[in-house]
Amino acid sequence: MIHSSKTQRFDSDIRQNSESGQMKILVVEDEQKTGEYLKRGLTEAGFVVDWVQNGLDGQHLAKSEPYDLVILDVMLPDINGWQIIASLRESGITTPVLFLTAKDSVEDRVKGLERGADDYLIKPFAFTELLARVRTLLKRGTAASPSNTLQVADLILNLPSRQAVRSGQRIVLTNKEFSLLELLLRKQGEVLPRSLIASQVWDMNFDSDTNVIDVAIRRLRSKIDDPYDIKLIHTVRGMGYKLEAIDA
Ligand code: CA
């Protein structure tokens, strides 16, 4: 009873947020004054704001809750901002991240951008400047939100842009190869018979004489599997193909 009413309340909160179009921002900032200032300012600007004061809580929330943006301080009492963003990107979390840093060295900027930061703001900053950066990132961020991507191991497919990236490297695929890979990712762990692949990707009935699927799989493997240790596409003899990350 208690459990179900809790769940309902949670669901209606989410609905209210999406109906009112309010975006959720996570602020990870250990300094009391800056944190309060950000929370108050962003809330007044119409955002739903969660503020935490240490890195581990921030990392946990960013991985478990659907935020539209994370504002991340670099120097935190436990794990730092670099570690958090590396961990998020490794987990396939593509939420835009705006870094706040007191460090104004070129080296730090390069390090942050390499690890997947989307933008920077050097402390102290004006709130209007922060708000402008936040709005820009939110506009940009919608194209790469997690629901628009599919991932297995270190392979990420961006559906709107139809781009494939493995280990941070862009892989050029034909339209059919992308569709084939998308199907395999959507059904990962399941054995897909050739007949299913033929109907879904080629929109044709399977003819046992044609080896079009095997040829396409071979080409796809040469691009997404051959250069890497962990193999993703597997032949299930007599049955079809399956996508799964297996260390060779
Ligand atoms: Ca700090």
CSV table of C-alpha atoms and ligand atoms in Angstrom, one decimal:
chain,number,residue,atom,x,y,z
A,1,MET,CA,0.0,0.0,0.0
A,2,ILE,CA,2.7,2.5,1.1
A,3,HIS,CA,4.9,1.4,-1.8
A,4,SER,CA,2.2,1.9,-4.4
A,5,SER,CA,1.2,5.3,-3.2
A,6,LYS,CA,4.9,6.4,-3.2
A,7,THR,CA,5.2,5.1,-6.8
A,8,GLN,CA,2.1,7.0,-7.9
A,9,ARG,CA,3.4,10.2,-6.4
A,10,PHE,CA,6.7,9.8,-8.1
A,11,ASP,CA,5.0,9.2,-11.5
A,12,SER,CA,2.8,12.3,-11.1
A,13,ASP,CA,5.8,14.4,-10.2
A,14,ILE,CA,7.5,13.3,-13.4
A,15,ARG,CA,4.4,14.0,-15.5
A,16,GLN,CA,4.0,17.5,-14.0
A,17,ASN,CA,7.6,18.3,-14.8
A,18,SER,CA,7.3,17.2,-18.4
A,19,GLU,CA,3.9,18.8,-18.9
A,20,SER,CA,5.2,22.2,-17.6
A,21,GLY,CA,8.3,21.7,-19.8
A,22,GLN,CA,10.6,22.2,-16.8
A,23,MET,CA,14.1,20.9,-17.3
A,24,LYS,CA,16.0,19.1,-14.5
A,25,ILE,CA,19.5,20.3,-13.6
A,26,LEU,CA,21.9,18.6,-11.3
A,27,VAL,CA,24.4,20.9,-9.5
A,28,VAL,CA,27.5,19.2,-7.9
A,29,GLU,CA,29.2,21.9,-5.9
A,30,ASP,CA,30.8,21.7,-2.4
A,31,GLU,CA,30.9,25.4,-1.6
A,32,GLN,CA,27.8,26.3,0.4
A,33,LYS,CA,27.5,29.9,-1.0
A,34,THR,CA,28.0,29.0,-4.7
A,35,GLY,CA,25.7,26.0,-4.4
A,36,GLU,CA,22.9,28.0,-2.8
A,37,TYR,CA,23.4,30.8,-5.3
A,38,LEU,CA,23.1,28.4,-8.2
A,39,LYS,CA,20.1,26.5,-6.8
A,40,ARG,CA,18.2,29.7,-6.1
A,41,GLY,CA,19.1,31.4,-9.4
A,42,LEU,CA,18.3,28.4,-11.6
A,43,THR,CA,15.1,27.6,-9.7
A,44,GLU,CA,14.0,31.2,-10.2
A,45,ALA,CA,14.8,30.8,-13.9
A,46,GLY,CA,12.3,28.0,-14.1
A,47,PHE,CA,14.5,24.9,-13.7
A,48,VAL,CA,14.1,22.0,-11.3
A,49,VAL,CA,17.3,21.8,-9.4
A,50,ASP,CA,19.0,19.1,-7.4
A,51,TRP,CA,22.1,20.2,-5.5
A,52,VAL,CA,24.6,17.8,-3.9
A,53,GLN,CA,27.9,18.8,-2.2
A,54,ASN,CA,30.1,15.8,-2.9
A,55,GLY,CA,31.3,13.9,-5.9
A,56,LEU,CA,30.1,10.4,-5.2
A,57,ASP,CA,26.5,11.6,-4.6
A,58,GLY,CA,26.7,13.6,-7.8
A,59,GLN,CA,28.0,10.7,-9.8
A,60,HIS,CA,25.3,8.4,-8.4
A,61,LEU,CA,22.5,10.8,-9.2
A,62,ALA,CA,23.8,11.7,-12.7
A,63,LYS,CA,23.8,8.0,-13.5
A,64,SER,CA,20.4,7.1,-12.0
A,65,GLU,CA,18.2,10.2,-12.7
A,66,PRO,CA,17.2,11.6,-16.1
A,67,TYR,CA,18.8,15.1,-15.9
A,68,ASP,CA,18.9,17.5,-18.8
A,69,LEU,CA,22.1,19.1,-17.7
A,70,VAL,CA,24.8,18.6,-15.0
A,71,ILE,CA,26.8,21.5,-13.6
A,72,LEU,CA,30.0,20.1,-12.2
A,73,ASP,CA,32.5,21.7,-10.0
A,74,VAL,CA,36.1,20.4,-10.6
A,75,MET,CA,37.5,20.4,-7.0
A,76,LEU,CA,35.3,18.4,-4.7
A,77,PRO,CA,36.0,16.8,-1.4
A,78,ASP,CA,36.0,13.1,-2.5
A,79,ILE,CA,36.2,12.4,-6.2
A,80,ASN,CA,36.9,15.3,-8.5
A,81,GLY,CA,35.0,16.6,-11.6
A,82,TRP,CA,37.4,14.9,-14.0
A,83,GLN,CA,36.7,11.5,-12.5
A,84,ILE,CA,33.0,12.0,-12.5
A,85,ILE,CA,32.7,13.0,-16.2
A,86,ALA,CA,35.0,10.1,-17.2
A,87,SER,CA,32.8,7.7,-15.4
A,88,LEU,CA,29.6,9.2,-16.9
A,89,ARG,CA,30.9,9.0,-20.4
A,90,GLU,CA,32.2,5.5,-19.9
A,91,SER,CA,28.8,4.5,-18.8
A,92,GLY,CA,27.3,6.0,-22.0
A,93,ILE,CA,25.6,8.9,-20.1
A,94,THR,CA,25.5,11.7,-22.7
A,95,THR,CA,23.9,14.4,-20.5
A,96,PRO,CA,25.6,17.7,-21.3
A,97,VAL,CA,28.1,18.8,-18.6
A,98,LEU,CA,29.0,22.3,-17.8
A,99,PHE,CA,32.2,22.6,-15.7
A,100,LEU,CA,32.8,25.2,-13.1
A,101,THR,CA,36.4,25.6,-12.3
A,102,ALA,CA,38.6,28.1,-10.5
A,103,LYS,CA,41.5,26.9,-12.5
A,104,ASP,CA,42.1,29.0,-15.6
A,105,SER,CA,45.0,27.1,-17.2
A,106,VAL,CA,44.9,25.9,-20.8
A,107,GLU,CA,45.9,22.5,-19.7
A,108,ASP,CA,42.9,22.0,-17.5
A,109,ARG,CA,40.5,23.2,-20.3
A,110,VAL,CA,42.0,20.7,-22.7
A,111,LYS,CA,41.8,17.9,-20.2
A,112,GLY,CA,38.2,18.6,-19.5
A,113,LEU,CA,37.1,18.8,-23.1
A,114,GLU,CA,39.0,15.6,-23.9
A,115,ARG,CA,37.0,13.8,-21.2
A,116,GLY,CA,33.7,14.9,-22.5
A,117,ALA,CA,32.9,18.3,-20.9
A,118,ASP,CA,30.6,20.3,-23.1
A,119,ASP,CA,31.5,23.8,-21.8
A,120,TYR,CA,33.4,25.7,-19.1
A,121,LEU,CA,32.9,28.5,-16.8
A,122,ILE,CA,35.7,30.0,-14.8
A,123,LYS,CA,34.9,31.1,-11.2
A,124,PRO,CA,33.9,33.7,-10.3
A,125,PHE,CA,31.2,34.0,-13.0
A,126,ALA,CA,28.2,36.3,-13.5
A,127,PHE,CA,24.9,34.5,-13.2
A,128,THR,CA,23.6,35.8,-16.5
A,129,GLU,CA,26.7,34.3,-18.2
A,130,LEU,CA,25.9,30.9,-16.6
A,131,LEU,CA,22.3,31.1,-17.6
A,132,ALA,CA,23.3,31.8,-21.2
A,133,ARG,CA,25.6,28.8,-21.3
A,134,VAL,CA,23.0,26.6,-19.6
A,135,ARG,CA,20.4,27.5,-22.2
A,136,THR,CA,22.8,26.9,-25.1
A,137,LEU,CA,23.7,23.5,-23.8
A,138,LEU,CA,20.1,22.5,-23.2
A,139,LYS,CA,19.2,23.4,-26.8
A,140,ARG,CA,22.2,21.4,-28.1
A,141,GLY,CA,21.7,18.6,-25.6
A,142,THR,CA,18.3,17.4,-26.9
A,143,ALA,CA,19.8,15.9,-30.0
A,144,ALA,CA,22.1,13.6,-28.0
A,145,SER,CA,19.8,12.6,-25.1
A,146,PRO,CA,20.2,9.0,-24.0
A,147,SER,CA,16.8,8.0,-25.6
A,148,ASN,CA,18.3,8.9,-28.9
A,149,THR,CA,21.3,6.6,-28.6
A,150,LEU,CA,21.8,2.9,-28.4
A,151,GLN,CA,24.9,1.4,-26.8
A,152,VAL,CA,26.7,-1.9,-26.2
A,153,ALA,CA,30.1,-2.0,-24.6
A,154,ASP,CA,32.0,1.0,-26.1
A,155,LEU,CA,29.9,1.1,-29.3
A,156,ILE,CA,27.4,4.0,-29.4
A,157,LEU,CA,24.8,4.6,-32.1
A,158,ASN,CA,23.3,8.1,-32.4
A,159,LEU,CA,20.0,7.5,-34.0
A,160,PRO,CA,19.0,11.1,-35.2
A,161,SER,CA,22.4,11.7,-36.8
A,162,ARG,CA,22.8,8.0,-37.8
A,163,GLN,CA,26.4,8.0,-36.6
A,164,ALA,CA,28.3,5.1,-35.1
A,165,VAL,CA,31.2,5.6,-32.7
A,166,ARG,CA,33.3,2.8,-31.1
A,167,SER,CA,36.0,3.6,-28.5
A,168,GLY,CA,35.6,7.3,-29.3
A,169,GLN,CA,36.3,6.7,-33.0
A,170,ARG,CA,33.7,7.5,-35.7
A,171,ILE,CA,32.8,4.5,-37.9
A,172,VAL,CA,31.5,5.2,-41.4
A,173,LEU,CA,28.6,2.9,-42.3
A,174,THR,CA,26.3,2.7,-45.3
A,175,ASN,CA,22.6,3.2,-44.6
A,176,LYS,CA,21.8,-0.5,-44.7
A,177,GLU,CA,24.8,-1.3,-42.4
A,178,PHE,CA,23.5,1.3,-39.9
A,179,SER,CA,20.0,-0.2,-40.0
A,180,LEU,CA,21.4,-3.7,-39.5
A,181,LEU,CA,23.5,-2.6,-36.6
A,182,GLU,CA,20.6,-0.7,-35.1
A,183,LEU,CA,18.4,-3.9,-35.3
A,184,LEU,CA,21.2,-6.0,-33.6
A,185,LEU,CA,21.5,-3.4,-30.8
A,186,ARG,CA,17.8,-3.1,-30.2
A,187,LYS,CA,17.6,-6.9,-29.9
A,188,GLN,CA,21.0,-7.4,-28.2
A,189,GLY,CA,21.5,-10.8,-26.6
A,190,GLU,CA,18.8,-12.3,-28.8
A,191,VAL,CA,19.4,-14.7,-31.7
A,192,LEU,CA,18.1,-13.0,-34.9
A,193,PRO,CA,17.2,-15.4,-37.7
A,194,ARG,CA,18.3,-14.4,-41.2
A,195,SER,CA,14.6,-14.3,-42.2
A,196,LEU,CA,13.9,-11.6,-39.5
A,197,ILE,CA,16.9,-9.5,-40.5
A,198,ALA,CA,15.8,-9.8,-44.2
A,199,SER,CA,12.3,-8.5,-43.5
A,200,GLN,CA,13.3,-5.8,-41.0
A,201,VAL,CA,16.4,-4.3,-42.8
A,202,TRP,CA,15.8,-5.2,-46.5
A,203,ASP,CA,12.1,-5.3,-46.4
A,204,MET,CA,12.1,-8.6,-48.3
A,205,ASN,CA,11.2,-12.2,-47.9
A,206,PHE,CA,14.1,-14.4,-47.1
A,207,ASP,CA,15.3,-16.5,-50.0
A,208,SER,CA,17.7,-19.2,-48.8
A,209,ASP,CA,19.8,-18.8,-52.0
A,210,THR,CA,20.7,-15.3,-51.3
A,211,ASN,CA,23.7,-14.5,-49.1
A,212,VAL,CA,23.1,-10.8,-49.0
A,213,ILE,CA,22.7,-10.9,-45.2
A,214,ASP,CA,25.9,-12.9,-44.6
A,215,VAL,CA,27.8,-10.5,-46.9
A,216,ALA,CA,26.4,-7.5,-45.1
A,217,ILE,CA,27.3,-9.0,-41.7
A,218,ARG,CA,30.9,-9.7,-42.9
A,219,ARG,CA,31.3,-6.0,-44.0
A,220,LEU,CA,29.8,-4.8,-40.8
A,221,ARG,CA,32.2,-7.0,-38.8
A,222,SER,CA,35.2,-5.7,-40.7
A,223,LYS,CA,34.2,-2.2,-39.5
A,224,ILE,CA,33.0,-2.6,-36.0
A,225,ASP,CA,34.6,-5.8,-34.7
A,226,ASP,CA,37.9,-6.6,-36.5
A,227,PRO,CA,39.9,-3.7,-35.1
A,228,TYR,CA,38.8,-4.4,-31.5
A,229,ASP,CA,39.4,-7.1,-28.9
A,230,ILE,CA,35.9,-7.4,-27.7
A,231,LYS,CA,33.7,-8.9,-30.4
A,232,LEU,CA,30.1,-7.8,-30.7
A,233,ILE,CA,28.5,-9.7,-33.6
A,234,HIS,CA,28.4,-13.5,-33.2
A,235,THR,CA,27.2,-16.2,-35.6
A,236,VAL,CA,24.9,-18.7,-34.0
A,237,ARG,CA,25.3,-21.8,-36.3
A,238,GLY,CA,22.1,-22.8,-38.1
A,239,MET,CA,20.1,-20.1,-36.4
A,240,GLY,CA,21.3,-16.6,-37.3
A,241,TYR,CA,23.2,-13.8,-35.6
A,242,LYS,CA,23.5,-12.3,-32.2
A,243,LEU,CA,24.9,-9.1,-30.8
A,244,GLU,CA,26.7,-9.4,-27.4
A,245,ALA,CA,30.0,-8.1,-26.0
A,246,ILE,CA,32.3,-11.0,-25.6
A,247,ASP,CA,36.0,-10.7,-24.8
A,248,ALA,CA,37.9,-12.7,-27.4
B,1,CA,CA,34.9,23.1,-5.0
